[in-house]
Coordinates of C-alpha atoms and ligand atoms in Angstrom, one line a residue:
M1058 CA -7.8 5.3 10.0
S1059 CA -8.3 5.5 6.3
F1060 CA -6.0 7.7 4.2
S1061 CA -4.3 7.7 0.8
L1062 CA -0.7 8.3 -0.4
H1063 CA 0.5 9.4 -3.8
G1064 CA 3.7 8.4 -5.5
L1065 CA 5.3 7.7 -8.9
P1066 CA 3.6 4.9 -10.8
V1067 CA 6.1 2.3 -12.0
S1068 CA 4.3 -0.9 -12.7
N1069 CA 0.6 -1.3 -13.5
G1070 CA -2.0 -3.4 -11.9
I1071 CA -4.1 -3.5 -8.8
A1072 CA -3.1 -5.3 -5.6
I1073 CA -5.1 -5.7 -2.4
G1074 CA -3.3 -7.1 0.6
H1075 CA -1.6 -6.5 3.9
A1076 CA 1.4 -4.3 4.5
H1077 CA 4.7 -6.0 5.3
L1078 CA 7.2 -3.4 6.4
V1079 CA 10.7 -4.2 5.6
S1080 CA 13.2 -2.7 8.0
H1081 CA 16.2 -0.9 6.7
A1082 CA 18.1 -3.3 9.0
M1083 CA 17.2 -6.2 6.8
L1084 CA 18.0 -4.7 3.4
E1085 CA 21.1 -2.8 4.4
V1086 CA 23.1 -5.2 6.5
S1087 CA 26.7 -4.3 6.1
H1088 CA 29.6 -6.6 6.1
Y1089 CA 32.9 -6.1 8.0
V1090 CA 35.8 -8.1 9.2
L1091 CA 36.5 -8.0 13.0
P1092 CA 39.8 -8.2 14.7
K1093 CA 40.4 -11.7 16.1
N1094 CA 40.1 -10.6 19.7
M1095 CA 36.6 -9.2 19.1
V1096 CA 35.1 -12.4 17.8
H1097 CA 33.9 -13.7 21.1
Q1098 CA 32.3 -10.4 22.0
E1099 CA 30.5 -10.5 18.7
V1100 CA 29.1 -14.0 19.4
A1101 CA 27.9 -12.7 22.8
R1102 CA 26.2 -9.8 21.0
L1103 CA 24.4 -12.2 18.8
N1104 CA 23.4 -14.4 21.8
E1105 CA 22.0 -11.4 23.6
A1106 CA 19.9 -10.3 20.6
L1107 CA 18.6 -13.9 20.1
E1108 CA 17.6 -14.0 23.8
A1109 CA 16.0 -10.6 23.7
T1110 CA 14.0 -11.5 20.6
R1111 CA 12.9 -14.8 22.2
K1112 CA 11.6 -12.8 25.2
E1113 CA 9.9 -10.3 22.9
L1114 CA 8.1 -13.1 21.0
A1115 CA 7.1 -14.9 24.1
G1116 CA 5.7 -11.6 25.5
L1117 CA 3.5 -11.1 22.4
R1118 CA 1.2 -13.9 23.6
E1119 CA -0.4 -11.3 25.9
F1120 CA -1.5 -9.2 22.9
R1121 CA -3.0 -12.0 20.8
P1122 CA -6.3 -11.1 19.1
Q1123 CA -9.3 -12.8 20.9
Q1124 CA -10.8 -14.1 17.7
A1125 CA -7.6 -15.8 16.4
A1126 CA -6.0 -17.1 19.5
A1127 CA -5.1 -20.5 18.2
E1128 CA -3.6 -19.3 14.9
F1129 CA -1.7 -16.6 16.8
D1130 CA -0.2 -19.1 19.2
A1131 CA 0.8 -21.4 16.4
F1132 CA 2.4 -18.4 14.6
L1133 CA 4.4 -17.5 17.7
D1134 CA 5.5 -21.1 18.4
L1135 CA 6.7 -21.4 14.8
H1136 CA 8.7 -18.2 15.1
L1137 CA 10.2 -19.3 18.4
M1138 CA 11.1 -22.6 16.9
I1139 CA 12.9 -20.9 13.9
L1140 CA 14.7 -18.6 16.3
A1141 CA 16.0 -21.6 18.3
D1142 CA 16.8 -23.6 15.2
E1143 CA 20.5 -24.4 14.9
H1144 CA 20.6 -23.7 11.2
I1145 CA 20.2 -20.1 12.1
S1146 CA 21.7 -19.5 15.6
T1147 CA 24.4 -22.1 15.7
A1148 CA 25.4 -21.7 12.1
A1149 CA 25.6 -17.9 12.5
R1150 CA 27.8 -18.2 15.6
E1151 CA 30.1 -20.6 13.7
M1152 CA 30.3 -18.2 10.8
I1153 CA 31.3 -15.3 13.0
V1154 CA 34.1 -17.4 14.5
R1155 CA 35.2 -18.9 11.1
E1156 CA 35.0 -15.7 9.0
Q1157 CA 35.5 -13.1 11.7
C1158 CA 32.5 -11.3 10.3
N1159 CA 29.9 -9.2 12.1
A1160 CA 26.8 -10.9 13.6
E1161 CA 24.3 -9.2 11.3
W1162 CA 26.1 -10.4 8.2
A1163 CA 26.3 -14.0 9.6
L1164 CA 22.6 -13.9 10.3
K1165 CA 21.6 -12.6 6.9
T1166 CA 23.8 -15.1 5.2
Q1167 CA 22.4 -18.1 7.2
M1168 CA 18.9 -16.8 6.5
E1169 CA 19.6 -16.7 2.7
T1170 CA 20.9 -20.3 2.8
L1171 CA 17.8 -21.5 4.7
V1172 CA 15.4 -19.6 2.5
S1173 CA 16.9 -21.2 -0.6
Q1174 CA 16.5 -24.6 1.0
F1175 CA 12.8 -23.9 1.8
E1176 CA 12.3 -22.8 -1.8
A1177 CA 13.3 -26.2 -3.0
F1178 CA 10.5 -28.0 -1.0
E1179 CA 7.8 -29.6 -3.1
D1180 CA 5.2 -29.0 -0.4
A1181 CA 3.7 -25.5 -0.9
Y1182 CA 3.1 -25.0 2.8
L1183 CA 6.7 -25.7 3.7
R1184 CA 7.8 -23.5 0.8
E1185 CA 5.7 -20.7 2.3
R1186 CA 7.6 -20.9 5.6
K1187 CA 10.6 -19.1 4.2
T1188 CA 8.6 -15.9 4.8
D1189 CA 8.6 -16.8 8.5
V1190 CA 12.4 -17.3 8.5
V1191 CA 12.8 -13.9 7.0
Q1192 CA 10.5 -12.3 9.5
V1193 CA 12.3 -13.9 12.4
V1194 CA 15.7 -12.8 11.2
E1195 CA 14.4 -9.3 10.5
R1196 CA 13.2 -9.1 14.1
V1197 CA 16.6 -10.1 15.5
L1198 CA 18.3 -7.6 13.2
Q1199 CA 16.0 -4.9 14.5
T1200 CA 16.8 -5.9 18.1
M1201 CA 20.5 -5.6 17.2
S1202 CA 20.1 -2.1 15.7
G1203 CA 18.2 -1.0 18.9
Q1204 CA 15.0 -0.3 17.0
P1205 CA 11.6 -1.5 18.4
G1206 CA 10.3 -4.7 16.9
H1207 CA 7.5 -5.2 14.4
T1208 CA 4.0 -5.9 15.3
P1209 CA 3.3 -9.5 14.2
P1210 CA 2.1 -10.0 10.6
S1211 CA -1.2 -11.7 10.0
A1212 CA -1.6 -15.0 11.7
Q1213 CA -3.0 -16.5 8.6
H1214 CA 0.3 -15.9 6.7
D1215 CA -1.5 -13.8 4.1
K1216 CA -0.2 -14.6 0.6
N1217 CA -1.1 -11.0 -0.5
L1218 CA 1.7 -9.3 1.3
I1219 CA 2.7 -5.8 0.1
L1220 CA 6.3 -4.8 0.6
V1221 CA 6.7 -1.4 2.1
A1222 CA 10.2 -0.1 2.3
H1223 CA 12.0 3.2 2.6
D1224 CA 14.3 2.2 -0.3
V1225 CA 15.2 -1.0 -2.0
S1226 CA 18.3 -1.4 -4.1
P1227 CA 18.1 -3.2 -7.5
A1228 CA 20.2 -5.9 -6.0
D1229 CA 17.9 -6.4 -3.1
L1230 CA 14.9 -6.4 -5.3
I1231 CA 16.4 -9.2 -7.4
Q1232 CA 16.8 -11.2 -4.1
L1233 CA 13.2 -10.4 -3.1
K1234 CA 12.0 -11.9 -6.4
S1235 CA 11.4 -15.2 -4.8
H1236 CA 9.3 -13.7 -2.0
Q1237 CA 6.5 -13.0 -4.4
F1238 CA 5.1 -9.9 -2.8
S1239 CA 1.9 -8.8 -4.5
A1240 CA 3.0 -5.1 -4.7
I1241 CA 6.1 -3.0 -3.9
L1242 CA 6.0 0.5 -2.3
T1243 CA 9.1 2.6 -1.6
D1244 CA 9.6 6.1 -0.2
L1245 CA 12.6 6.8 -2.5
G1246 CA 13.4 6.3 -6.1
G1247 CA 12.5 7.6 -9.6
A1248 CA 10.3 5.9 -12.1
T1249 CA 13.2 4.9 -14.3
S1250 CA 15.6 3.9 -11.5
H1251 CA 16.9 0.3 -11.8
T1252 CA 14.8 -0.6 -8.8
A1253 CA 11.7 0.5 -10.7
I1254 CA 12.9 -1.4 -13.9
V1255 CA 13.3 -4.6 -12.0
A1256 CA 9.9 -4.2 -10.3
R1257 CA 8.3 -3.8 -13.7
G1258 CA 9.9 -7.0 -14.8
L1259 CA 8.3 -8.8 -11.8
N1260 CA 5.0 -7.8 -13.3
T1261 CA 4.0 -6.6 -9.8
P1262 CA 2.3 -3.3 -9.1
C1263 CA 4.9 -0.9 -7.9
I1264 CA 4.9 2.7 -6.7
V1265 CA 8.1 4.6 -5.7
G1266 CA 8.7 8.1 -4.4
L1267 CA 6.0 7.9 -1.8
H1268 CA 8.1 9.9 0.7
H1269 CA 6.6 8.7 4.0
A1270 CA 4.9 5.4 3.3
R1271 CA 7.3 3.5 5.6
E1272 CA 6.5 5.9 8.4
L1273 CA 2.7 6.2 8.0
I1274 CA 1.8 2.6 7.1
K1275 CA 1.8 0.1 9.9
D1276 CA 2.6 -3.6 9.6
N1277 CA -0.5 -5.5 8.6
D1278 CA -2.6 -2.5 7.5
M1279 CA -5.0 -3.3 4.7
L1280 CA -3.8 -1.7 1.5
I1281 CA -5.1 -1.1 -2.0
I1282 CA -2.4 -0.4 -4.6
D1283 CA -3.4 1.3 -7.9
G1284 CA -0.2 0.9 -9.8
E1285 CA -1.4 2.8 -12.8
Q1286 CA -2.3 6.0 -10.9
G1287 CA 0.4 5.7 -8.3
V1288 CA -2.1 5.7 -5.4
V1289 CA -2.1 3.7 -2.2
L1290 CA -5.3 3.5 -0.2
V1291 CA -4.6 2.6 3.4
N1292 CA -7.3 0.8 5.4
P1293 CA -10.0 1.5 2.8
D1294 CA -13.7 1.1 3.6
K1295 CA -15.8 -1.8 2.3
Q1296 CA -17.2 0.1 -0.7
L1297 CA -13.8 1.0 -2.0
L1298 CA -12.5 -2.5 -1.5
A1299 CA -15.4 -3.9 -3.5
E1300 CA -14.8 -1.4 -6.3
Y1301 CA -11.1 -2.2 -6.5
K1302 CA -11.8 -6.0 -6.4
L1303 CA -14.0 -5.5 -9.4
R1304 CA -11.4 -3.4 -11.3
Q1305 CA -8.8 -6.1 -10.4
S1306 CA -10.9 -8.8 -12.0
Q1307 CA -11.5 -6.6 -15.1
L1308 CA -7.8 -6.1 -15.5
D1309 CA -7.2 -9.8 -15.2
I1310 CA -9.7 -10.4 -18.0
E1311 CA -7.9 -7.8 -20.1
R1312 CA -4.5 -9.4 -19.4
Q1313 CA -5.9 -12.8 -20.4
K1314 CA -7.2 -11.4 -23.7
L1315 CA -3.8 -9.9 -24.4
K1316 CA -2.3 -13.4 -24.1
R1317 CA -4.0 -14.3 -27.4
L1318 CA -1.6 -12.0 -29.2
K1319 CA 1.5 -14.0 -28.1
T1320 CA 2.1 -15.6 -31.5
A1321 CA 0.6 -12.8 -33.7
H1322 CA 3.1 -11.0 -36.0
A1323 CA 3.7 -7.5 -34.9
N1324 CA 2.7 -5.8 -38.2
T1325 CA 1.1 -2.3 -38.5
L1326 CA -2.1 -1.9 -40.3
D1327 CA -0.2 -1.0 -43.5
G1328 CA 1.8 -4.2 -43.2
T1329 CA 5.2 -2.9 -41.8
H1330 CA 6.9 -5.4 -39.5
I1331 CA 8.0 -4.2 -36.1
E1332 CA 10.5 -6.1 -34.0
L1333 CA 9.4 -6.3 -30.3
H1334 CA 12.3 -7.6 -28.2
A1335 CA 12.7 -8.1 -24.5
N1336 CA 15.0 -6.6 -21.9
I1337 CA 16.2 -9.1 -19.2
E1338 CA 18.3 -8.9 -16.1
M1339 CA 19.0 -12.6 -15.4
P1340 CA 19.0 -15.8 -17.5
Q1341 CA 15.9 -16.9 -15.5
D1342 CA 13.9 -14.1 -17.1
L1343 CA 13.7 -16.2 -20.3
I1344 CA 10.5 -17.8 -19.0
E1345 CA 8.6 -14.4 -19.2
V1346 CA 10.3 -13.6 -22.5
K1347 CA 8.8 -16.7 -24.0
E1348 CA 5.4 -16.3 -22.4
N1349 CA 5.1 -12.9 -24.0
G1350 CA 6.3 -14.0 -27.4
A1351 CA 9.4 -11.7 -27.8
T1352 CA 11.2 -12.2 -31.1
G1353 CA 14.6 -11.6 -29.5
I1354 CA 16.5 -10.1 -26.5
G1355 CA 17.3 -6.5 -27.2
L1356 CA 19.1 -5.8 -23.9
F1357 CA 20.5 -8.3 -21.4
R1358 CA 21.7 -6.1 -18.5
S1359 CA 24.6 -8.4 -17.7
E1360 CA 25.8 -6.5 -14.7
F1361 CA 23.0 -8.0 -12.7
L1362 CA 25.1 -11.2 -12.7
F1363 CA 27.5 -9.2 -10.5
L1364 CA 25.2 -7.8 -7.9
N1365 CA 24.6 -9.5 -4.6
R1366 CA 28.0 -11.1 -4.8
D1367 CA 31.3 -10.7 -3.0
H1368 CA 33.3 -11.9 -5.9
L1369 CA 33.0 -11.2 -9.6
P1370 CA 31.9 -14.3 -11.6
E1371 CA 34.8 -16.1 -13.4
E1372 CA 34.9 -16.5 -17.2
E1373 CA 33.4 -20.0 -17.0
E1374 CA 30.4 -18.9 -15.0
Q1375 CA 29.7 -16.0 -17.3
F1376 CA 30.1 -18.1 -20.4
E1377 CA 27.5 -20.6 -19.1
A1378 CA 25.1 -17.8 -18.3
Y1379 CA 25.4 -16.2 -21.7
R1380 CA 25.3 -19.5 -23.5
S1381 CA 22.2 -20.5 -21.7
V1382 CA 20.4 -17.4 -22.8
V1383 CA 21.6 -17.7 -26.4
E1384 CA 20.7 -21.3 -26.7
G1385 CA 17.4 -20.7 -24.8
M1386 CA 16.4 -18.2 -27.5
D1387 CA 16.6 -20.9 -30.2
G1388 CA 18.3 -18.9 -32.9
L1389 CA 16.6 -15.6 -32.2
P1390 CA 18.9 -12.6 -31.7
V1391 CA 20.3 -11.9 -28.2
T1392 CA 21.9 -8.6 -27.5
I1393 CA 24.1 -8.7 -24.4
R1394 CA 25.3 -5.5 -22.9
T1395 CA 28.7 -5.3 -21.4
F1396 CA 28.7 -4.5 -17.7
D1397 CA 27.0 -1.2 -16.8
L1398 CA 28.2 -1.2 -13.3
G1399 CA 28.4 2.0 -11.1
A1400 CA 25.7 4.6 -10.5
D1401 CA 22.7 2.8 -8.8
K1402 CA 24.3 -0.6 -9.5
Q1403 CA 27.3 -1.0 -7.3
I1404 CA 29.2 -4.2 -6.8
K1405 CA 29.0 -5.4 -3.2
N1406 CA 31.9 -4.1 -1.2
A1407 CA 32.8 -1.6 -3.9
S1408 CA 36.1 0.0 -2.8
R1409 CA 34.9 3.5 -3.6
V1410 CA 31.7 5.3 -4.2
A1411 CA 32.0 8.3 -6.5
S1412 CA 30.7 11.6 -5.2
N1413 CA 28.4 11.8 -8.3
P1414 CA 28.0 8.2 -9.3
A1415 CA 25.9 8.8 -12.5
L1416 CA 28.7 11.0 -13.8
G1417 CA 31.5 8.9 -12.4
L1418 CA 33.4 5.7 -13.4
R1419 CA 30.4 3.9 -14.7
A1420 CA 29.7 1.4 -17.5
I1421 CA 32.3 1.3 -20.3
R1422 CA 34.5 3.8 -18.4
L1423 CA 34.8 1.3 -15.6
C1424 CA 35.4 -1.6 -18.0
L1425 CA 38.2 0.3 -19.8
A1426 CA 39.7 1.2 -16.4
E1427 CA 39.6 -2.4 -15.3
P1428 CA 41.0 -4.3 -18.3
Q1429 CA 41.0 -7.7 -16.5
L1430 CA 37.4 -7.5 -15.7
F1431 CA 36.5 -6.4 -19.2
R1432 CA 38.6 -9.0 -20.9
T1433 CA 37.1 -11.8 -18.8
Q1434 CA 33.6 -10.7 -19.9
L1435 CA 34.6 -10.3 -23.6
R1436 CA 36.1 -13.8 -23.6
A1437 CA 32.9 -15.2 -22.1
L1438 CA 30.8 -13.3 -24.6
L1439 CA 32.8 -14.3 -27.6
R1440 CA 32.9 -17.9 -26.6
A1441 CA 29.1 -17.9 -26.2
S1442 CA 28.7 -16.3 -29.7
A1443 CA 29.6 -19.7 -31.2
Y1444 CA 26.2 -21.0 -29.9
G1445 CA 23.7 -18.6 -31.5
K1446 CA 23.0 -15.1 -32.7
L1447 CA 24.8 -13.1 -29.9
K1448 CA 25.5 -9.4 -30.3
I1449 CA 27.5 -7.2 -28.0
L1450 CA 26.2 -3.9 -26.9
V1451 CA 28.4 -1.3 -25.2
P1452 CA 26.9 1.2 -22.7
M1453 CA 27.7 4.8 -22.1
L1454 CA 30.0 5.4 -25.0
S1455 CA 30.7 9.2 -25.3
G1456 CA 32.9 9.4 -28.3
V1457 CA 35.5 8.1 -30.8
A1458 CA 38.3 7.4 -28.3
E1459 CA 36.1 5.1 -26.2
I1460 CA 34.8 3.4 -29.3
N1461 CA 38.3 2.8 -30.7
Q1462 CA 39.6 1.5 -27.3
T1463 CA 36.6 -0.9 -26.9
L1464 CA 36.9 -2.2 -30.5
Q1465 CA 40.6 -2.8 -29.9
F1466 CA 39.9 -4.8 -26.7
I1467 CA 37.4 -6.9 -28.6
E1468 CA 39.9 -7.4 -31.4
T1469 CA 42.8 -8.6 -29.1
T1470 CA 40.4 -10.9 -27.2
K1471 CA 39.4 -12.4 -30.5
Q1472 CA 43.0 -12.9 -31.5
S1473 CA 43.9 -14.6 -28.2
L1474 CA 40.8 -17.0 -28.5
A1475 CA 41.9 -17.8 -32.0
A1476 CA 45.4 -18.5 -30.9
E1477 CA 44.0 -20.9 -28.2
G1478 CA 41.9 -22.6 -30.8
I1479 CA 38.6 -21.6 -29.0
A1480 CA 35.5 -21.1 -31.2
Y1481 CA 33.7 -17.8 -31.5
N1482 CA 31.8 -16.0 -34.2
P1483 CA 34.3 -13.8 -36.0
E1484 CA 31.5 -11.8 -37.6
I1485 CA 29.9 -10.9 -34.3
K1486 CA 28.0 -7.6 -34.4
I1487 CA 29.2 -4.8 -32.0
G1488 CA 26.8 -2.1 -31.1
G1489 CA 26.8 1.1 -29.0
M1490 CA 24.2 2.6 -26.7
I1491 CA 23.2 6.1 -27.4
E1492 CA 22.5 7.4 -23.9
I1493 CA 24.7 10.5 -23.6
P1494 CA 23.8 13.7 -25.5
A1495 CA 27.3 13.8 -26.8
A1496 CA 26.8 10.5 -28.5
A1497 CA 23.6 11.6 -30.1
L1498 CA 25.2 14.8 -31.3
S1499 CA 28.2 13.1 -32.8
L1500 CA 26.3 10.2 -34.3
N1501 CA 28.3 10.0 -37.5
V1502 CA 31.3 8.4 -35.9
F1503 CA 29.0 5.9 -34.1
I1504 CA 27.4 5.0 -37.4
R1505 CA 30.8 4.6 -39.1
K1506 CA 32.4 2.4 -36.5
L1507 CA 29.6 0.3 -35.1
D1508 CA 27.3 -2.4 -36.5
F1509 CA 24.1 -1.3 -34.7
L1510 CA 22.8 1.3 -32.2
S1511 CA 20.4 1.2 -29.3
I1512 CA 19.0 4.3 -27.6
G1513 CA 19.0 4.2 -23.8
T1514 CA 16.3 6.7 -23.2
N1515 CA 16.5 6.4 -19.4
D1516 CA 20.0 7.8 -19.4
L1517 CA 19.6 10.0 -22.5
I1518 CA 16.8 11.8 -20.7
Q1519 CA 18.7 11.9 -17.4
Y1520 CA 21.8 13.5 -19.0
T1521 CA 19.9 15.8 -21.4
L1522 CA 17.8 17.3 -18.7
A1523 CA 20.3 17.0 -15.9
I1524 CA 17.9 15.1 -13.7
D1525 CA 19.1 12.2 -11.5
R1526 CA 16.8 9.4 -12.5
T1527 CA 17.0 7.8 -9.1
D1528 CA 16.0 11.0 -7.2
E1529 CA 12.2 11.3 -6.5
E1530 CA 12.7 15.0 -5.6
V1531 CA 13.3 15.9 -9.2
S1532 CA 11.2 13.2 -10.8
H1533 CA 8.5 15.8 -11.9
L1534 CA 11.2 17.2 -14.2
Y1535 CA 12.0 13.9 -15.8
D1536 CA 10.2 14.4 -19.1
P1537 CA 10.4 12.1 -22.1
L1538 CA 8.4 14.7 -24.1
H1539 CA 10.8 17.6 -23.5
P1540 CA 11.4 19.0 -27.0
A1541 CA 15.2 18.6 -26.5
V1542 CA 14.7 14.9 -25.9
L1543 CA 12.3 14.4 -28.8
H1544 CA 14.7 16.2 -31.2
L1545 CA 17.6 14.0 -30.1
L1546 CA 15.5 10.9 -30.6
A1547 CA 14.2 11.9 -34.0
H1548 CA 17.7 12.9 -35.1
V1549 CA 19.3 9.6 -34.0
I1550 CA 16.6 7.4 -35.5
S1551 CA 16.4 9.1 -38.8
S1552 CA 20.2 9.4 -39.2
A1553 CA 20.7 5.7 -38.4
N1554 CA 17.8 4.7 -40.8
K1555 CA 19.4 6.8 -43.6
A1556 CA 22.7 5.1 -43.1
E1557 CA 21.0 1.7 -42.9
V1558 CA 22.5 1.0 -39.5
P1559 CA 20.0 -1.0 -37.3
I1560 CA 18.6 1.2 -34.6
S1561 CA 16.4 0.3 -31.6
V1562 CA 15.2 1.9 -28.4
C1563 CA 15.8 -0.2 -25.2
G1564 CA 15.0 2.4 -22.5
E1565 CA 11.7 2.5 -20.7
M1566 CA 10.1 4.7 -23.3
A1567 CA 10.1 1.7 -25.7
G1568 CA 7.7 -0.2 -23.5
E1569 CA 5.3 2.7 -22.7
V1570 CA 2.3 2.3 -24.9
A1571 CA 1.7 6.1 -24.8
Y1572 CA 5.0 6.6 -26.8
T1573 CA 4.7 3.6 -29.2
R1574 CA 3.1 5.6 -32.0
L1575 CA 5.4 8.6 -31.5
L1576 CA 8.5 6.4 -31.9
L1577 CA 7.0 4.6 -34.9
G1578 CA 6.3 8.0 -36.5
M1579 CA 9.9 8.9 -36.0
G1580 CA 10.9 5.8 -38.0
L1581 CA 11.7 3.3 -35.2
R1582 CA 11.1 -0.3 -36.2
N1583 CA 12.8 -2.1 -33.3
F1584 CA 11.7 -1.8 -29.7
S1585 CA 13.1 -3.6 -26.7
M1586 CA 11.2 -3.6 -23.4
N1587 CA 10.3 -5.4 -20.2
S1588 CA 8.5 -8.7 -21.1
A1589 CA 5.5 -7.6 -19.1
Q1590 CA 4.9 -4.7 -21.5
L1591 CA 5.3 -6.6 -24.7
L1592 CA 1.8 -7.7 -25.5
A1593 CA 0.2 -4.3 -24.8
S1594 CA 2.8 -2.8 -27.1
K1595 CA 2.0 -5.3 -29.8
Q1596 CA -1.7 -4.5 -29.5
R1597 CA -0.8 -0.8 -30.2
V1598 CA 1.4 -1.7 -33.2
L1599 CA -1.4 -3.8 -34.6
T1600 CA -3.8 -0.9 -34.5
T1601 CA -1.4 1.7 -36.0
S1602 CA -1.3 2.9 -39.6
L1603 CA 2.1 4.5 -40.3
P1604 CA 0.9 6.9 -43.1
E1605 CA -1.8 8.1 -40.7
I1606 CA 0.5 8.9 -37.8
L1607 CA 3.2 10.7 -39.7
P1608 CA 1.6 14.2 -40.0
L1609 CA 0.8 14.3 -36.2
T1610 CA 4.3 13.1 -35.3
L1611 CA 5.9 15.9 -37.4
K1612 CA 3.6 18.4 -35.6
I1613 CA 4.7 17.1 -32.2
L1614 CA 8.3 17.5 -33.3
R1615 CA 7.7 21.1 -34.4
A1616 CA 5.9 22.0 -31.1
D1617 CA 7.7 23.5 -28.2
D1618 CA 4.8 24.1 -25.7
P1619 CA 4.5 21.1 -23.3
L1620 CA 0.7 21.4 -23.2
K1621 CA 0.4 21.5 -26.9
I1622 CA 2.7 18.4 -27.2
Q1623 CA 0.5 16.6 -24.7
E1624 CA -2.6 17.5 -26.6
L1625 CA -1.1 16.3 -29.9
L1626 CA 0.1 13.1 -28.3
S1627 CA -3.4 12.3 -27.0
K1628 CA -4.7 12.9 -30.6
L1629 CA -2.0 10.6 -31.9
N1630 CA -3.0 7.9 -29.5
A1631 CA -6.7 8.2 -30.0
G1632 CA -8.4 5.3 -31.9
Ligands
PEP1780 C1 18.8 3.3 -20.6 O1 19.6 4.1 -20.1 O2 17.8 3.7 -21.2 C2 19.1 1.8 -20.6 C3 18.3 1.0 -21.3 O3 20.0 1.4 -19.7 P1 19.8 1.3 -18.2 O4 18.4 1.6 -17.8 O5 20.3 0.0 -17.7 O6 20.8 2.4 -17.7
MG1781 MG1 21.5 3.3 -19.4

């Protein structure tokens, strides 16, 4: 049956492929320690699930499609072989005994080990088999949770798999990076949630907030994803398929054309230079940063080093990560944000989840409450500053007390490094994020005490409009063009410019071409965004004349009717 679903567009592009449903079981495996006397029972539970899954797979032979019997049998044999493989079953049993952990956790851990071994294979076919490992483990996990099993995915191991999940955490999405899904669909999530931000960085079409996709789409359904419109077409007819294939190749051509701008200087028509920097989550993201010609890193969300881990990384590991980014950028500026943990980025096994995480012990508040954690990071950052142009950016500052405390921490860390004879840059620049309305409204103290500022529009909008950015139920109210938001932005940018304190925007607004001219008109000269958005933004900069956009920008700032604002913005973006 053909039908369509509508959600919140997150990442552009068109994908055509088969649905791959990801069970909750797979993504939300919990970890707990068992009492010693329960360990054998847990091993027995695992054995039962493995045997039930074996029977289920063997039973599937009866349902094989006539036209693809041979491939289907090969697929089942492969999955049965993986299921029996001692790297999964025996290793998981041993882990349960050794670590007294639950069977699901042991299975998932063994799967991850095996997947990373497969990824190292030179041979593309063998590398591809990691998908089978994941599917087999998923099936066992589903058996354990008492849910019915999947229908088998395409026997041909379709490369164009589209991930369909109820929800994916940012941490899970980072792990799924290696699976190379051709699109990502989720029922939950807002367009500026961290899951959405990571998906955008993957340069993969993504739609969130689909509500019932996981329920309505079946495994292996043919899907067309229109990432720009936020539309999913399920089991489309031939004509639609042909139309979208054509649009897909047109988009490919446009993307290829944009690549020519990689080395062009981002100057407006009147000759003003604009800095276009990149946001990254992991040191590995430098590949895309370079491919898209960023002239610096405007935001390294360092907390992603913490996700997916049981233990926080030690100073040495952090230092190596920061140094590799700084050195990798060959003298270009690198702004590393101190940990913004909490809210939708929880550490694994976090001891406590706040009742309202976005307003809880998050970001700098958490760092100041955990001095050891903060000091370790500051030591690693300061040490890495000896290797290039590293700047430190502090998230979620709300006022002078937090600024003073933070600067004090940095000062004492510098002193102890100096006493130990360890090199660091004594002139290192310290900046603050403007992402709480209180910060925007008491900007003078930020200007006085800090070396640079960066506006986090994702949170600034969330807190100004009182809208949870991760909640799709209120996403229609999340409005970057709300006059209150525009006034705060214009105020912060012009005040910083007047005081000659460098100011950038590193929230998602910075990478949205629809807002490039508006921000330029407000006086912004430094943008930081996902690498995938960089060349399109550069193209917009190259076709903009600052004197021409100024009058319309002022009109937008004076307007208070949303329709009028939209109309004026369209005019601003025309031509
Ligand atoms: C922001 O809030 O705009 C920002 C850049 O930080 P994050 O998205 O990581 O909260
Ligand atoms: Mg933020």
